[in-house]
Amino acid sequence: AQSVTQLGSHVSVSEGALVLLRCNYSSSVPPYLFWYVQYPNQGLQLLLKYTSAATLVKGINGFEAEFKKSETSFHLTKPSAHMSDAAEYFCAVSSYSGNTPLVFGKGTRLSVIA
Amino acid sequence: IAGITQAPTSQILAAGRRMTLRCTQDMRHNAMYWYRQDLGLGLRLIHYSNTAGTTGKGEVPDGYSVSRANTDDFPLTLASAVPSQTSVYFCASSDSASGLSSYNEQFFGPGTRLTVL
C-alpha cells in the first residue's frame, strides 16, 4: 500500500523567505509523485510532478521539488515566498500501474507574513 | 474552456434525504474519481471509475454510490444523507492514454460544499 506523510499541518514564513514543505512517501513500487496547490474556495491544481525522469522537478510559480529515493522524500521548495503563495499544499503518490487513484497527504497550510 | 464541472456549488440538506452530486468532464478522460475533503484529514477517495461501465471503492465508500454510464459523467449519490457526510466533495479525472508524461495526473473540479443537518 502507498502512503504519504506531510510534516507540519501549518507552515508560516515571511515574505521573501525560503519555503520548504516536507513530504515523505511509502511505496513498494516505483512511485509517481505530485504536488497540488489549493487556493481558498477552489479546487486543486497541479504544481509539479515526478514521473521517473529528472529527479529535480520544476513546477509553476517558481516551485520545485527533488525526488530522493534514499530518503523516500519529495520536498517542495521555493527560494522566495510571495504573499500569493498562501494556500494549502498537498503531496500525492501513485504507482506506475495504470489509472491507480492518487493517495494524498493530509495537506500543509502555508501562511506568508508580510 | 475544457475541464470539469460540478453541481451544485453548495447545498444544505436535511438528514435522511437523497442527494446526487453531479460531475461532468469534457476532456474525454477515461478515469474519474470522487474525493471528500475534511479539515485535518486531507482528501480521501470515495469511489473511482477507470473506464465507462466500471467502478471501484475507495477509502471511504460507505453511504455513497456511483455510476458511470458514459465517459463524461460520474454522479455521486448519497442515498440517505447523515451529518457526518458534511464535507467538500471534489470530482477529478485522469487519462492514462495521453502518454507517460501525464500518467495519473488528475484534474479537479471546483468542488461541492455539502452540509447535512
Short mmCIF file of C-alpha atoms in Angstrom, two decimals:
data_model
loop_
_atom_site.label_atom_id
_atom_site.label_comp_id
_atom_site.label_asym_id
_atom_site.label_seq_id
_atom_site.Cartn_x
_atom_site.Cartn_y
_atom_site.Cartn_z
CA ALA A 1 0.00 0.00 0.00
CA GLN A 2 1.15 3.50 -0.72
CA SER A 3 1.05 6.39 1.70
CA VAL A 4 2.20 9.96 2.04
CA THR A 5 3.20 11.88 5.16
CA GLN A 6 3.37 15.64 5.14
CA LEU A 7 5.30 17.00 8.09
CA GLY A 8 3.64 20.05 9.53
CA SER A 9 -0.02 20.86 9.05
CA HIS A 10 0.79 24.56 9.07
CA VAL A 11 3.94 26.39 7.97
CA SER A 12 4.42 30.11 8.30
CA VAL A 13 7.16 32.07 6.50
CA SER A 14 7.99 35.70 5.94
CA GLU A 15 7.62 37.22 2.52
CA GLY A 16 10.88 36.70 0.64
CA ALA A 17 11.97 33.77 2.80
CA LEU A 18 12.59 30.21 1.69
CA VAL A 19 9.57 27.93 1.50
CA LEU A 20 10.12 24.28 2.44
CA LEU A 21 7.19 21.89 2.63
CA ARG A 22 8.06 18.33 3.54
CA CYS A 23 6.67 15.15 2.03
CA ASN A 24 7.74 11.57 2.64
CA TYR A 25 6.21 8.66 0.80
CA SER A 26 5.92 4.93 1.19
CA SER A 27 5.60 2.76 -1.88
CA SER A 28 6.55 -0.81 -2.74
CA VAL A 29 6.82 0.05 -6.43
CA PRO A 30 8.45 2.99 -8.22
CA PRO A 31 6.23 5.94 -7.43
CA TYR A 32 4.82 8.83 -9.32
CA LEU A 33 4.76 11.87 -7.04
CA PHE A 34 2.75 15.05 -7.27
CA TRP A 35 2.34 18.36 -5.51
CA TYR A 36 -1.00 20.10 -5.77
CA VAL A 37 -1.99 23.56 -4.53
CA GLN A 38 -5.42 24.62 -3.36
CA TYR A 39 -6.29 28.28 -3.04
CA PRO A 40 -9.21 29.24 -0.77
CA ASN A 41 -12.57 28.02 -2.02
CA GLN A 42 -11.07 26.46 -5.13
CA GLY A 43 -10.25 23.01 -6.42
CA LEU A 44 -6.77 21.53 -6.58
CA GLN A 45 -4.34 22.39 -9.35
CA LEU A 46 -1.13 20.65 -10.22
CA LEU A 47 2.11 22.36 -9.19
CA LEU A 48 4.55 19.73 -10.41
CA LYS A 49 5.04 16.01 -10.83
CA TYR A 50 7.81 13.41 -10.75
CA THR A 51 7.44 10.57 -13.23
CA SER A 52 10.88 8.91 -13.12
CA ALA A 53 12.64 11.34 -15.45
CA ALA A 54 14.74 14.09 -13.81
CA THR A 55 14.89 13.92 -10.03
CA LEU A 56 14.72 17.70 -9.71
CA VAL A 57 11.34 18.80 -10.96
CA LYS A 58 10.42 22.39 -11.70
CA GLY A 59 6.82 23.48 -11.50
CA ILE A 60 4.69 26.56 -11.84
CA ASN A 61 5.05 29.76 -9.81
CA GLY A 62 8.74 29.16 -9.08
CA PHE A 63 8.26 25.95 -7.07
CA GLU A 64 10.46 22.90 -7.42
CA ALA A 65 10.81 19.54 -5.73
CA GLU A 66 13.55 16.94 -5.59
CA PHE A 67 12.92 13.21 -5.57
CA LYS A 68 15.28 11.46 -3.17
CA LYS A 69 14.80 7.71 -3.27
CA SER A 70 17.25 7.05 -0.42
CA GLU A 71 15.24 9.33 1.84
CA THR A 72 11.80 8.47 0.33
CA SER A 73 11.20 12.19 0.16
CA PHE A 74 9.78 14.69 -2.29
CA HIS A 75 10.04 18.04 -0.52
CA LEU A 76 8.65 21.18 -2.14
CA THR A 77 10.71 24.37 -2.14
CA LYS A 78 10.61 27.93 -3.38
CA PRO A 79 13.54 30.32 -2.86
CA SER A 80 11.46 33.39 -2.07
CA ALA A 81 7.90 33.33 -0.76
CA HIS A 82 5.30 35.67 -2.14
CA MET A 83 2.04 36.66 -0.49
CA SER A 84 0.17 34.94 -3.30
CA ASP A 85 1.72 31.59 -2.29
CA ALA A 86 -0.52 31.39 0.75
CA ALA A 87 -2.59 28.26 0.16
CA GLU A 88 -2.99 24.60 1.09
CA TYR A 89 -0.46 22.23 -0.46
CA PHE A 90 -0.96 18.52 -0.95
CA CYS A 91 1.58 15.86 -1.77
CA ALA A 92 0.27 12.74 -3.53
CA VAL A 93 1.63 9.40 -4.70
CA SER A 94 0.56 6.85 -7.27
CA SER A 95 2.21 3.90 -8.94
CA TYR A 96 3.18 3.16 -12.49
CA SER A 97 0.41 0.63 -12.96
CA GLY A 98 -2.47 2.16 -14.79
CA ASN A 99 -5.12 4.54 -13.58
CA THR A 100 -4.50 3.93 -9.91
CA PRO A 101 -6.05 6.64 -7.77
CA LEU A 102 -3.77 9.12 -6.08
CA VAL A 103 -3.12 8.80 -2.37
CA PHE A 104 -2.96 12.24 -0.79
CA GLY A 105 -1.25 13.53 2.28
CA LYS A 106 -3.26 15.50 4.83
CA GLY A 107 -2.03 18.80 3.48
CA THR A 108 0.11 21.69 4.71
CA ARG A 109 -1.30 25.16 5.01
CA LEU A 110 1.24 27.80 4.05
CA SER A 111 0.91 31.27 5.51
CA VAL A 112 3.07 34.14 4.24
CA ILE A 113 3.68 37.03 6.57
CA ALA A 114 4.35 40.50 5.18
CA ILE B 1 -12.87 26.07 -21.64
CA ALA B 2 -12.25 22.35 -21.23
CA GLY B 3 -12.37 20.95 -17.76
CA ILE B 4 -14.57 19.50 -15.04
CA THR B 5 -17.82 20.98 -13.83
CA GLN B 6 -19.58 20.08 -10.62
CA ALA B 7 -23.11 20.88 -9.49
CA PRO B 8 -24.39 22.17 -7.23
CA THR B 9 -21.75 24.56 -5.92
CA SER B 10 -23.16 24.18 -2.44
CA GLN B 11 -26.13 22.53 -0.81
CA ILE B 12 -27.75 22.32 2.60
CA LEU B 13 -29.57 19.05 3.05
CA ALA B 14 -31.75 17.55 5.76
CA ALA B 15 -30.57 14.25 7.20
CA GLY B 16 -32.25 11.28 5.58
CA ARG B 17 -32.69 12.96 2.22
CA ARG B 18 -31.30 11.58 -1.01
CA MET B 19 -28.80 13.72 -2.90
CA THR B 20 -26.89 13.37 -6.15
CA LEU B 21 -23.77 15.39 -6.83
CA ARG B 22 -23.10 15.84 -10.49
CA CYS B 23 -19.76 15.78 -12.26
CA THR B 24 -19.10 16.23 -15.96
CA GLN B 25 -15.80 16.38 -17.82
CA ASP B 26 -15.21 17.30 -21.45
CA MET B 27 -11.63 16.10 -21.77
CA ARG B 28 -12.60 12.54 -22.76
CA HIS B 29 -10.59 11.19 -19.84
CA ASN B 30 -11.13 7.52 -19.16
CA ALA B 31 -10.78 7.64 -15.38
CA MET B 32 -12.82 9.65 -12.87
CA TYR B 33 -12.74 9.96 -9.09
CA TRP B 34 -14.70 11.31 -6.17
CA TYR B 35 -12.94 12.65 -3.06
CA ARG B 36 -14.15 14.26 0.10
CA GLN B 37 -12.08 16.88 1.86
CA ASP B 38 -12.31 17.36 5.59
CA LEU B 39 -10.24 19.62 7.82
CA GLY B 40 -7.16 17.82 9.07
CA LEU B 41 -7.85 14.71 7.01
CA GLY B 42 -6.87 15.88 3.54
CA LEU B 43 -8.57 14.28 0.55
CA ARG B 44 -9.99 10.81 0.87
CA LEU B 45 -11.09 8.74 -2.08
CA ILE B 46 -14.75 7.68 -2.05
CA HIS B 47 -15.21 5.88 -5.37
CA TYR B 48 -13.48 5.78 -8.71
CA SER B 49 -14.04 4.58 -12.25
CA ASN B 50 -11.22 3.54 -14.57
CA THR B 51 -13.46 3.48 -17.62
CA ALA B 52 -17.11 3.83 -18.55
CA GLY B 53 -19.12 0.93 -17.19
CA THR B 54 -16.77 0.12 -14.29
CA THR B 55 -16.49 1.49 -10.77
CA GLY B 56 -14.44 0.75 -7.69
CA LYS B 57 -14.47 1.52 -4.00
CA GLY B 58 -12.02 3.90 -2.43
CA GLU B 59 -11.04 4.52 1.16
CA VAL B 60 -14.42 5.78 2.43
CA PRO B 61 -17.20 4.34 0.23
CA ASP B 62 -19.89 3.65 2.84
CA GLY B 63 -23.06 5.67 2.34
CA TYR B 64 -22.16 6.61 -1.22
CA SER B 65 -22.81 5.09 -4.63
CA VAL B 66 -21.66 5.98 -8.14
CA SER B 67 -22.43 5.06 -11.71
CA ARG B 68 -20.52 5.56 -14.95
CA ALA B 69 -22.92 5.19 -17.84
CA ASN B 70 -20.71 7.17 -20.23
CA THR B 71 -17.25 8.73 -20.41
CA ASP B 72 -18.23 12.25 -19.45
CA ASP B 73 -20.46 11.87 -16.38
CA PHE B 74 -19.77 10.44 -12.95
CA PRO B 75 -22.56 11.23 -10.46
CA LEU B 76 -22.17 10.57 -6.74
CA THR B 77 -25.31 9.65 -4.79
CA LEU B 78 -25.95 9.81 -1.08
CA ALA B 79 -28.95 7.52 -0.60
CA SER B 80 -29.79 8.78 2.89
CA ALA B 81 -27.60 11.65 4.00
CA VAL B 82 -26.16 11.81 7.52
CA PRO B 83 -24.43 14.73 9.27
CA SER B 84 -21.03 13.00 9.03
CA GLN B 85 -21.27 13.41 5.28
CA THR B 86 -20.96 17.16 5.67
CA SER B 87 -17.87 17.89 3.62
CA VAL B 88 -16.47 19.41 0.46
CA TYR B 89 -16.65 16.97 -2.43
CA PHE B 90 -14.24 17.04 -5.35
CA CYS B 91 -14.54 15.23 -8.63
CA ALA B 92 -11.39 14.54 -10.65
CA SER B 93 -10.39 12.85 -13.88
CA SER B 94 -7.26 11.46 -15.48
CA ASP B 95 -6.26 9.91 -18.76
CA SER B 96 -3.57 7.26 -19.00
CA ALA B 97 -3.95 7.10 -22.77
CA SER B 98 -2.32 10.51 -23.25
CA GLY B 99 1.15 9.23 -22.55
CA LEU B 100 3.60 8.75 -19.72
CA SER B 101 4.17 12.46 -19.21
CA SER B 102 0.68 12.87 -17.84
CA TYR B 103 0.30 9.42 -16.35
CA ASN B 104 -2.11 9.56 -13.41
CA GLU B 105 -2.12 13.35 -13.30
CA GLN B 106 -5.55 14.25 -12.07
CA PHE B 107 -7.59 17.31 -12.97
CA PHE B 108 -10.01 18.58 -10.36
CA GLY B 109 -13.38 20.25 -10.43
CA PRO B 110 -14.19 23.29 -8.27
CA GLY B 111 -15.94 21.24 -5.59
CA THR B 112 -19.37 20.97 -3.97
CA ARG B 113 -19.81 22.12 -0.40
CA LEU B 114 -22.43 19.90 1.25
CA THR B 115 -23.92 20.47 4.68
CA VAL B 116 -26.17 17.81 6.19
CA LEU B 117 -28.27 18.97 9.12
#
